[in-house]
Coordinates of C-alpha atoms in Angstrom, one line a residue:
M1429 CA 203.3 5.7 75.5
G1430 CA 205.6 7.7 77.8
D1431 CA 208.4 6.5 80.1
L1432 CA 206.2 6.5 83.2
G1433 CA 203.7 4.2 81.4
Q1434 CA 206.5 1.9 80.4
R1435 CA 207.9 1.7 83.9
L1436 CA 204.5 0.9 85.4
P1437 CA 202.9 -2.3 84.0
Q1438 CA 199.4 -1.7 82.7
T1439 CA 198.2 -4.8 84.4
V1440 CA 198.8 -3.1 87.7
Y1441 CA 196.4 -0.4 86.7
T1442 CA 193.7 -2.6 85.2
G1443 CA 190.4 -1.1 86.2
L1444 CA 191.8 1.8 88.2
I1445 CA 189.1 4.1 87.0
A1446 CA 186.5 1.4 87.2
Q1447 CA 186.7 0.6 90.9
R1448 CA 183.2 -0.1 91.9
E1449 CA 182.7 2.4 94.6
I1450 CA 179.2 3.7 93.7
G1451 CA 176.4 1.9 95.6
L1452 CA 172.6 2.1 94.9
W1453 CA 171.9 5.2 97.0
S1454 CA 175.0 7.0 95.7
A1455 CA 173.7 6.2 92.2
V1456 CA 170.3 7.6 93.2
S1457 CA 172.0 10.7 94.6
L1458 CA 174.1 11.1 91.5
I1459 CA 171.0 11.0 89.2
A1460 CA 168.9 13.3 91.4
G1461 CA 171.9 15.6 92.1
C1462 CA 172.5 16.1 88.4
M1463 CA 168.8 16.5 87.6
I1464 CA 168.0 19.0 90.3
G1465 CA 170.2 22.0 89.3
S1466 CA 169.2 25.5 88.4
G1467 CA 166.4 24.4 86.1
I1468 CA 163.6 24.0 88.6
F1469 CA 164.4 27.5 90.0
M1470 CA 164.6 29.2 86.6
S1471 CA 162.8 27.2 83.8
P1472 CA 159.2 27.3 85.1
Q1473 CA 158.8 30.8 83.7
G1474 CA 160.0 29.7 80.3
V1475 CA 157.6 26.7 80.2
L1476 CA 154.7 28.9 81.2
V1477 CA 155.6 31.6 78.6
Y1478 CA 155.8 29.0 75.7
T1479 CA 152.7 27.0 76.7
G1480 CA 150.5 30.0 77.5
S1481 CA 148.6 28.5 80.4
P1482 CA 149.2 27.0 83.9
G1483 CA 147.5 23.7 83.1
A1484 CA 149.5 23.2 79.9
S1485 CA 152.7 24.0 81.7
L1486 CA 152.0 21.3 84.4
V1487 CA 151.2 18.8 81.6
V1488 CA 154.5 19.6 80.0
W1489 CA 156.4 19.1 83.3
A1490 CA 154.6 15.7 83.8
V1491 CA 155.4 14.6 80.2
C1492 CA 159.0 15.7 80.6
G1493 CA 159.2 13.4 83.6
L1494 CA 157.6 10.6 81.7
L1495 CA 160.0 11.1 78.8
A1496 CA 163.0 11.1 81.2
T1497 CA 161.7 7.9 82.8
M1498 CA 161.2 6.1 79.4
G1499 CA 164.5 7.3 78.2
A1500 CA 166.2 6.0 81.3
L1501 CA 164.6 2.6 81.0
C1502 CA 165.9 2.4 77.4
Y1503 CA 169.3 3.4 78.6
A1504 CA 169.1 0.8 81.3
E1505 CA 168.7 -2.0 78.7
L1506 CA 171.6 -0.6 76.7
G1507 CA 173.7 -0.3 79.8
A1508 CA 173.0 -4.1 80.5
L1509 CA 173.9 -5.0 76.9
V1510 CA 176.9 -2.7 76.7
P1511 CA 178.3 -2.6 80.3
K1512 CA 180.8 0.2 79.7
S1513 CA 181.2 3.7 81.0
G1514 CA 180.6 6.4 78.4
G1515 CA 176.8 6.4 78.0
E1516 CA 175.6 7.4 74.5
Y1517 CA 179.2 7.3 73.1
A1518 CA 179.8 3.7 74.3
Y1519 CA 176.5 2.5 72.9
I1520 CA 176.8 4.2 69.5
L1521 CA 180.4 3.1 69.1
Q1522 CA 179.5 -0.6 69.8
I1523 CA 176.4 -0.6 67.5
F1524 CA 176.8 2.0 64.8
G1525 CA 180.6 2.2 64.6
S1526 CA 183.5 4.6 64.9
L1527 CA 182.5 7.7 62.8
P1528 CA 179.0 8.3 64.4
A1529 CA 180.5 7.7 67.9
F1530 CA 183.3 10.2 67.1
L1531 CA 180.8 12.8 66.1
V1532 CA 179.0 12.3 69.4
I1533 CA 182.1 12.6 71.5
Y1534 CA 183.3 15.5 69.4
T1535 CA 180.3 17.6 70.1
F1536 CA 180.0 16.3 73.7
V1537 CA 183.6 17.1 74.7
L1538 CA 184.0 20.4 72.8
L1539 CA 180.5 21.8 73.2
F1540 CA 177.7 20.0 75.1
R1541 CA 179.2 19.1 78.6
P1542 CA 181.5 22.1 78.9
A1543 CA 178.6 24.4 77.9
A1544 CA 176.3 22.8 80.5
I1545 CA 179.0 23.2 83.2
A1546 CA 179.6 26.8 82.2
A1547 CA 175.8 27.6 82.1
V1548 CA 175.1 26.1 85.5
S1549 CA 178.3 27.6 87.0
L1550 CA 177.1 31.0 85.8
S1551 CA 173.7 30.4 87.5
F1552 CA 175.6 29.4 90.7
A1553 CA 177.5 32.6 90.5
E1554 CA 174.4 34.7 90.0
Y1555 CA 172.8 33.3 93.2
A1556 CA 176.0 33.2 95.2
V1557 CA 176.8 36.9 94.8
A1558 CA 173.2 38.1 95.0
P1559 CA 173.3 38.7 98.8
F1560 CA 176.2 41.0 98.3
Y1561 CA 174.4 43.2 95.7
P1562 CA 170.9 43.8 97.3
G1563 CA 168.5 45.6 95.2
C1564 CA 170.6 45.4 92.0
S1565 CA 168.8 44.1 88.9
S1566 CA 172.1 43.3 87.2
M1567 CA 175.5 42.4 88.8
P1568 CA 179.0 43.1 87.5
Q1569 CA 179.8 40.5 84.8
A1570 CA 183.4 40.3 85.9
V1571 CA 182.3 39.3 89.3
L1572 CA 179.9 36.7 88.0
K1573 CA 182.4 35.1 85.6
G1574 CA 185.1 35.1 88.3
V1575 CA 182.8 33.3 90.8
A1576 CA 181.8 30.8 88.0
A1577 CA 185.4 30.2 87.1
T1578 CA 186.2 29.6 90.8
C1579 CA 183.4 27.1 91.1
I1580 CA 184.7 25.2 88.1
L1581 CA 188.3 25.1 89.4
L1582 CA 187.2 24.1 92.9
L1583 CA 185.2 21.2 91.7
M1584 CA 187.9 20.1 89.3
L1585 CA 190.3 19.9 92.3
V1586 CA 187.7 17.9 94.3
N1587 CA 187.2 15.4 91.5
C1588 CA 190.9 15.1 90.9
W1589 CA 191.6 14.5 94.6
S1590 CA 189.1 11.7 95.2
S1591 CA 186.2 10.1 93.4
R1592 CA 184.8 9.1 96.8
L1593 CA 185.0 12.7 98.0
A1594 CA 183.2 13.8 94.8
T1595 CA 180.4 11.4 95.4
M1596 CA 180.1 12.4 99.1
L1597 CA 179.8 16.0 98.0
T1598 CA 177.1 15.0 95.5
N1599 CA 175.2 13.2 98.3
V1600 CA 175.4 16.2 100.7
C1601 CA 174.2 18.7 98.0
T1602 CA 171.4 16.3 96.9
V1603 CA 170.0 16.1 100.5
A1604 CA 170.2 20.0 100.8
K1605 CA 168.5 20.6 97.5
V1606 CA 165.7 18.0 98.0
F1607 CA 165.1 19.6 101.4
S1608 CA 164.8 23.1 99.8
L1609 CA 162.3 21.8 97.3
L1610 CA 160.3 20.2 100.2
V1611 CA 160.3 23.6 101.9
I1612 CA 158.8 25.2 98.7
V1613 CA 156.2 22.4 98.5
G1614 CA 155.4 22.8 102.2
G1615 CA 155.1 26.5 101.9
G1616 CA 152.7 26.2 99.0
A1617 CA 150.6 23.8 101.1
V1618 CA 150.5 26.3 104.0
V1619 CA 149.4 29.1 101.7
L1620 CA 146.7 26.9 100.2
G1621 CA 145.5 25.9 103.7
Q1622 CA 145.3 29.6 104.8
G1623 CA 143.2 30.3 101.7
R1624 CA 145.7 32.9 100.4
G1625 CA 146.6 31.1 97.1
Y1626 CA 145.9 32.2 93.5
T1627 CA 143.5 29.4 92.9
E1628 CA 142.1 31.2 89.8
A1629 CA 145.1 29.8 87.9
F1630 CA 143.6 26.3 88.4
L1631 CA 140.0 27.3 87.7
F1632 CA 141.0 28.4 84.2
A1633 CA 144.0 26.2 83.9
F1634 CA 144.1 25.8 80.1
H1635 CA 143.0 29.3 79.0
N1636 CA 145.2 30.7 76.3
T1637 CA 147.1 27.5 75.7
T1638 CA 149.2 27.7 72.6
Q1639 CA 148.5 25.6 69.5
Q1640 CA 151.8 26.1 67.8
A1641 CA 154.0 23.0 67.6
G1642 CA 157.2 25.0 67.6
R1643 CA 156.3 26.8 70.9
I1644 CA 155.3 23.5 72.5
G1645 CA 158.7 22.1 71.5
M1646 CA 160.5 25.1 73.0
A1647 CA 158.4 24.6 76.2
F1648 CA 159.7 21.0 76.3
Y1649 CA 163.3 22.3 75.8
Q1650 CA 162.9 24.5 78.9
G1651 CA 161.3 21.7 80.9
L1652 CA 163.6 18.9 79.8
W1653 CA 166.6 21.1 80.7
S1654 CA 165.5 20.7 84.3
F1655 CA 165.5 16.9 83.8
D1656 CA 168.9 16.8 82.2
G1657 CA 171.1 14.4 84.1
W1658 CA 168.8 11.4 84.1
N1659 CA 171.4 9.5 82.0
N1660 CA 174.5 10.4 84.1
V1661 CA 174.7 7.1 85.9
N1662 CA 175.2 5.4 82.5
Y1663 CA 178.5 7.3 82.1
V1664 CA 179.9 5.6 85.2
V1665 CA 178.6 2.0 84.8
E1666 CA 182.1 0.6 85.3
E1667 CA 182.2 2.2 88.8
L1668 CA 178.7 1.0 89.8
K1669 CA 178.4 -1.9 92.3
N1670 CA 176.2 -4.7 90.9
P1671 CA 175.3 -2.6 87.8
K1672 CA 172.7 -5.1 86.3
Q1673 CA 170.5 -4.6 89.3
N1674 CA 171.4 -1.2 90.8
L1675 CA 171.3 0.6 87.4
V1676 CA 167.5 0.0 87.0
W1677 CA 166.7 0.5 90.6
A1678 CA 168.6 3.8 90.8
L1679 CA 166.7 5.1 87.8
M1680 CA 163.3 4.0 88.9
I1681 CA 163.8 5.6 92.4
A1682 CA 165.4 8.9 91.3
I1683 CA 163.4 10.0 88.3
P1684 CA 159.9 9.5 89.7
L1685 CA 161.0 11.2 92.9
V1686 CA 162.4 14.3 91.0
T1687 CA 159.3 14.4 88.7
S1688 CA 156.9 14.4 91.7
L1689 CA 158.9 17.2 93.4
Y1690 CA 159.0 19.3 90.2
L1691 CA 155.2 19.1 89.8
L1692 CA 154.6 20.0 93.4
V1693 CA 157.1 22.9 93.3
N1694 CA 155.4 24.2 90.2
I1695 CA 152.0 24.0 91.8
S1696 CA 153.4 25.9 94.8
Y1697 CA 154.8 28.6 92.5
L1698 CA 151.4 29.0 90.8
L1699 CA 149.6 29.2 94.2
V1700 CA 151.9 31.9 95.6
L1701 CA 152.7 34.0 92.6
S1702 CA 150.2 35.7 90.2
P1703 CA 150.6 35.1 86.5
N1704 CA 152.0 38.7 86.1
E1705 CA 154.6 38.1 88.9
I1706 CA 155.6 34.8 87.3
L1707 CA 156.1 36.4 83.8
S1708 CA 158.0 39.4 85.2
S1709 CA 160.3 37.5 87.6
N1710 CA 163.8 36.6 86.6
A1711 CA 164.0 34.0 89.3
M1712 CA 160.7 32.6 90.4
A1713 CA 162.1 30.9 93.5
V1714 CA 163.4 34.1 94.9
S1715 CA 160.1 35.9 94.3
W1716 CA 158.4 32.9 96.0
G1717 CA 160.7 33.2 99.0
N1718 CA 160.1 36.9 99.4
Q1719 CA 156.4 36.4 99.7
V1720 CA 156.3 33.2 101.8
L1721 CA 159.5 33.1 103.9
G1722 CA 159.8 36.7 104.9
A1723 CA 162.9 37.3 106.9
W1724 CA 164.1 33.8 106.0
A1725 CA 163.9 34.5 102.2
W1726 CA 167.7 34.4 102.1
L1727 CA 167.4 30.6 102.3
V1728 CA 166.3 30.5 98.7
P1729 CA 169.5 31.9 97.1
L1730 CA 171.4 29.6 99.4
A1731 CA 169.4 26.6 98.3
V1732 CA 169.9 27.4 94.6
T1733 CA 173.6 27.9 95.2
L1734 CA 173.9 24.5 96.8
S1735 CA 171.7 23.0 94.1
T1736 CA 173.7 24.3 91.2
F1737 CA 177.0 23.5 93.0
G1738 CA 176.0 19.9 93.3
S1739 CA 174.7 19.8 89.8
V1740 CA 178.0 21.1 88.4
N1741 CA 179.9 18.5 90.5
G1742 CA 177.7 15.6 89.2
T1743 CA 178.2 16.9 85.6
F1744 CA 182.0 17.0 86.1
F1745 CA 182.0 13.5 87.6
G1746 CA 180.0 12.0 84.6
G1747 CA 181.3 14.2 81.8
S1748 CA 185.0 13.5 82.5
R1749 CA 184.4 9.8 82.4
V1750 CA 183.0 10.1 78.8
C1751 CA 186.1 12.0 77.8
Y1752 CA 188.2 9.3 79.4
V1753 CA 186.4 6.4 77.7
A1754 CA 186.7 8.1 74.3
A1755 CA 190.4 8.5 74.8
R1756 CA 190.7 4.9 75.8
E1757 CA 189.0 4.0 72.4
G1758 CA 191.4 6.2 70.4
H1759 CA 188.9 9.0 69.7
M1760 CA 190.6 11.5 72.0
P1761 CA 194.3 12.1 72.8
Q1762 CA 195.9 9.2 74.6
L1763 CA 196.7 11.4 77.6
L1764 CA 193.0 11.8 78.4
S1765 CA 192.7 8.0 79.0
M1766 CA 195.2 8.0 81.8
V1767 CA 194.5 8.1 85.5
H1768 CA 196.6 9.4 88.5
V1769 CA 198.8 6.6 89.9
H1770 CA 197.9 7.3 93.5
R1771 CA 194.5 9.1 93.4
L1772 CA 193.0 6.7 90.8
T1773 CA 191.1 9.6 89.2
P1774 CA 191.0 10.6 85.5
T1775 CA 193.0 13.8 86.2
P1776 CA 193.8 14.7 82.5
A1777 CA 190.2 14.3 81.4
L1778 CA 189.0 16.4 84.4
I1779 CA 191.5 19.2 83.6
F1780 CA 190.6 19.2 79.9
T1781 CA 186.8 19.4 80.7
A1782 CA 187.5 22.3 83.1
A1783 CA 189.6 24.1 80.6
V1784 CA 187.0 24.1 77.9
A1785 CA 184.3 25.1 80.4
L1786 CA 186.4 28.0 81.5
V1787 CA 186.7 29.2 77.9
L1788 CA 183.0 29.0 77.4
V1789 CA 182.3 30.9 80.7
I1790 CA 183.8 34.1 79.1
P1791 CA 181.0 34.6 76.5
G1792 CA 178.5 32.4 78.2
N1793 CA 174.9 33.3 79.1
F1794 CA 172.6 30.9 80.9
S1795 CA 169.3 31.8 79.1
T1796 CA 170.7 31.7 75.6
I1797 CA 172.2 28.2 75.6
V1798 CA 169.5 26.1 77.2
N1799 CA 167.4 25.7 74.1
F1800 CA 170.3 24.8 71.9
L1801 CA 171.9 22.4 74.4
S1802 CA 168.5 20.7 74.6
F1803 CA 168.3 20.6 70.8
L1804 CA 171.8 19.0 70.5
G1805 CA 171.0 16.6 73.4
W1806 CA 167.9 15.2 71.9
M1807 CA 169.6 14.6 68.6
T1808 CA 172.0 12.4 70.5
Y1809 CA 169.3 10.8 72.6
G1810 CA 167.4 9.9 69.5
T1811 CA 170.4 8.3 67.9
T1812 CA 171.1 6.3 71.0
I1813 CA 167.5 5.1 71.2
G1814 CA 167.9 4.1 67.5
C1815 CA 170.7 1.8 68.7
L1816 CA 168.3 -0.1 70.9
L1817 CA 165.7 -0.5 68.1
Y1818 CA 168.5 -1.7 65.8
L1819 CA 169.5 -4.4 68.2
R1820 CA 165.8 -5.4 68.6
I1821 CA 165.6 -5.9 64.8
K1822 CA 169.1 -7.3 64.0
K1823 CA 169.9 -9.3 67.2
K1824 CA 166.6 -10.5 68.6
N1825 CA 168.2 -13.5 70.3
L1826 CA 170.8 -11.5 72.2
P1827 CA 170.7 -12.3 75.9
R1828 CA 169.2 -9.4 77.8
P1829 CA 169.4 -9.1 81.6
Y1830 CA 166.8 -6.4 81.4
K1831 CA 164.3 -5.6 78.6
V1832 CA 161.7 -2.8 78.1
P1833 CA 158.6 -3.1 75.9
T1834 CA 159.4 -2.1 72.3
I1835 CA 156.7 0.6 72.4
I1836 CA 158.8 2.6 74.8
P1837 CA 161.9 3.1 72.5
V1838 CA 159.5 3.8 69.6
I1839 CA 157.8 6.5 71.6
M1840 CA 161.1 8.0 72.6
L1841 CA 162.4 8.0 69.0
L1842 CA 159.3 9.8 67.8
A1843 CA 159.6 12.3 70.7
S1844 CA 163.2 12.9 69.8
L1845 CA 162.3 13.6 66.1
Y1846 CA 159.6 16.0 67.2
L1847 CA 161.8 17.9 69.6
V1848 CA 164.5 18.2 67.0
L1849 CA 162.4 19.1 64.0
A1850 CA 159.4 21.0 65.3
P1851 CA 161.3 24.1 66.5
I1852 CA 163.3 24.2 63.3
I1853 CA 160.2 24.1 61.1
D1854 CA 158.0 26.3 63.2
H1855 CA 160.6 28.8 64.4
P1856 CA 164.0 28.5 62.5
Q1857 CA 167.0 30.2 64.0
I1858 CA 170.5 30.7 62.7
E1859 CA 172.0 29.0 65.8
F1860 CA 170.5 25.7 64.7
L1861 CA 172.5 26.0 61.5
Y1862 CA 175.7 26.7 63.5
I1863 CA 175.1 23.5 65.5
F1864 CA 174.8 21.4 62.3
L1865 CA 177.9 23.0 60.8
F1866 CA 179.8 22.3 64.0
L1867 CA 178.7 18.7 63.9
L1868 CA 179.7 18.3 60.2
S1869 CA 183.1 19.8 61.0
G1870 CA 183.9 16.7 63.0
I1871 CA 184.0 14.5 59.8
P1872 CA 187.3 15.9 58.4
V1873 CA 188.7 15.9 61.9
Y1874 CA 187.8 12.2 62.3
F1875 CA 189.5 11.2 59.0
L1876 CA 192.6 13.3 59.7
L1877 CA 193.2 12.3 63.3
V1878 CA 191.5 9.0 63.8
Y1879 CA 191.1 7.2 60.5
F1880 CA 194.5 8.2 59.1
Q1881 CA 196.0 8.5 62.5
C1882 CA 198.0 11.7 61.8
Q1883 CA 199.9 12.1 65.1
P1884 CA 202.3 15.1 65.1
K1885 CA 205.5 14.5 66.9
W1886 CA 204.9 17.5 69.1
L1887 CA 201.7 15.9 70.4
Q1888 CA 203.6 12.7 71.3
M1889 CA 206.2 14.8 73.2
A1890 CA 203.6 16.8 74.9
T1891 CA 201.8 13.6 76.0
L1892 CA 205.1 12.3 77.5
Y1893 CA 205.9 15.4 79.5
L1894 CA 202.3 15.9 80.7
Q1895 CA 202.2 12.3 81.7
L1896 CA 205.3 12.8 83.9
L1897 CA 204.1 16.1 85.2
L1898 CA 200.6 14.9 86.2
E1899 CA 201.8 11.5 87.4
V1900 CA 199.3 9.5 85.3
A1901 CA 199.5 6.1 83.6
P1902 CA 197.4 4.1 81.1
T1903 CA 194.7 1.8 82.3
T1904 CA 192.8 -1.1 80.7
K1905 CA 189.1 -1.8 80.9
N1906 CA 187.3 -3.4 83.8
V1907 CA 185.0 -6.1 82.3
D1908 CA 183.6 -7.4 85.6

């Protein structure tokens, strides 16, 4: 521990990061804000391509919402049993032990969350600069990556400055993006009322539906990407007011709301755009706006920009907390478990997350990483659901403030196995092997740095100087 940490008693900073400032509606906003990102504006085309028919695509969207709801209910029970920030990492650490938890945080910190931030930031950049390049099918990559990097740095500063400011920004962006989705839903209703819609898509809704398990799995990857974020509130349980009640309520309000909006938005897309227009469009929402809004079509890029900006902010807010919790448990450098002595924000963890995301922006491409992030994510979700089933079998008498029927985690575990195995078996790709190799590379890292605690002297010195430079100090857990 550095000199600053020795001068400032830890008891003074007990629970700094865990100040309970997130109320019910802020939690609802955090979940909805993280879920409604770029996916609903970009993924519908992928779902339709993989399923082969409009009816099957709508079924996939509905099932994705159902899976997100069931997963969230399972996570709510785990959150009540293990009331710690950190989400999957905290639950796996408590139940399965140190090594599995380290592998989760290893992939989460170095790959999953930074890649998600990088991907959505690139999507933000694409829509943000689109008005400045009218008629261009492709924009300069240097400009796109520069805007994406600016987005990451700006949101890092916001989150470092104030947790309350970050949640306020999430609330504002969530209102804006929900309003934009309502505009799309309303526009579809107007088109239908005027008798101008492509109703043929619904008369032959399931024509040409694919029968291949792998393609169905890939369709779910595309759809579930749009629902990613349903578990973000579990990362900040220690900052949630009255978590045993508000956690469940926030999930049950936010996820059905988002699912309903997604279904209605997809129906609006199918009413306004022909199948050929859907398949040929790089951004369905923009094509929709051009046909329905006319001179006001510029509102669509603005809506997507706000949507992705809020989504990146919510991912930053939750993802940095996981990094912080892992450092607090000794699975990440000690510096990452410290918070600013005045701002009470996890500044080192935020800076680290931003730095990795900036590195991934350089080679990053939105469309190429969605499937593989979903693949990695559902490996983690399946393992976490396994924690709940393990507790049901081994610790039946454990007091549970909230309990879901056992059939729900069983269905979620089977769905996770399907989503992980079906694409590999039906359509194997070398990238899946790379993900497994990356995961396995965490085992020697664990034994070297965690189990045997090999701490180079230069790392200790760097921790000391960075602690003084960033004005951060250690904290202890909030167990309220």
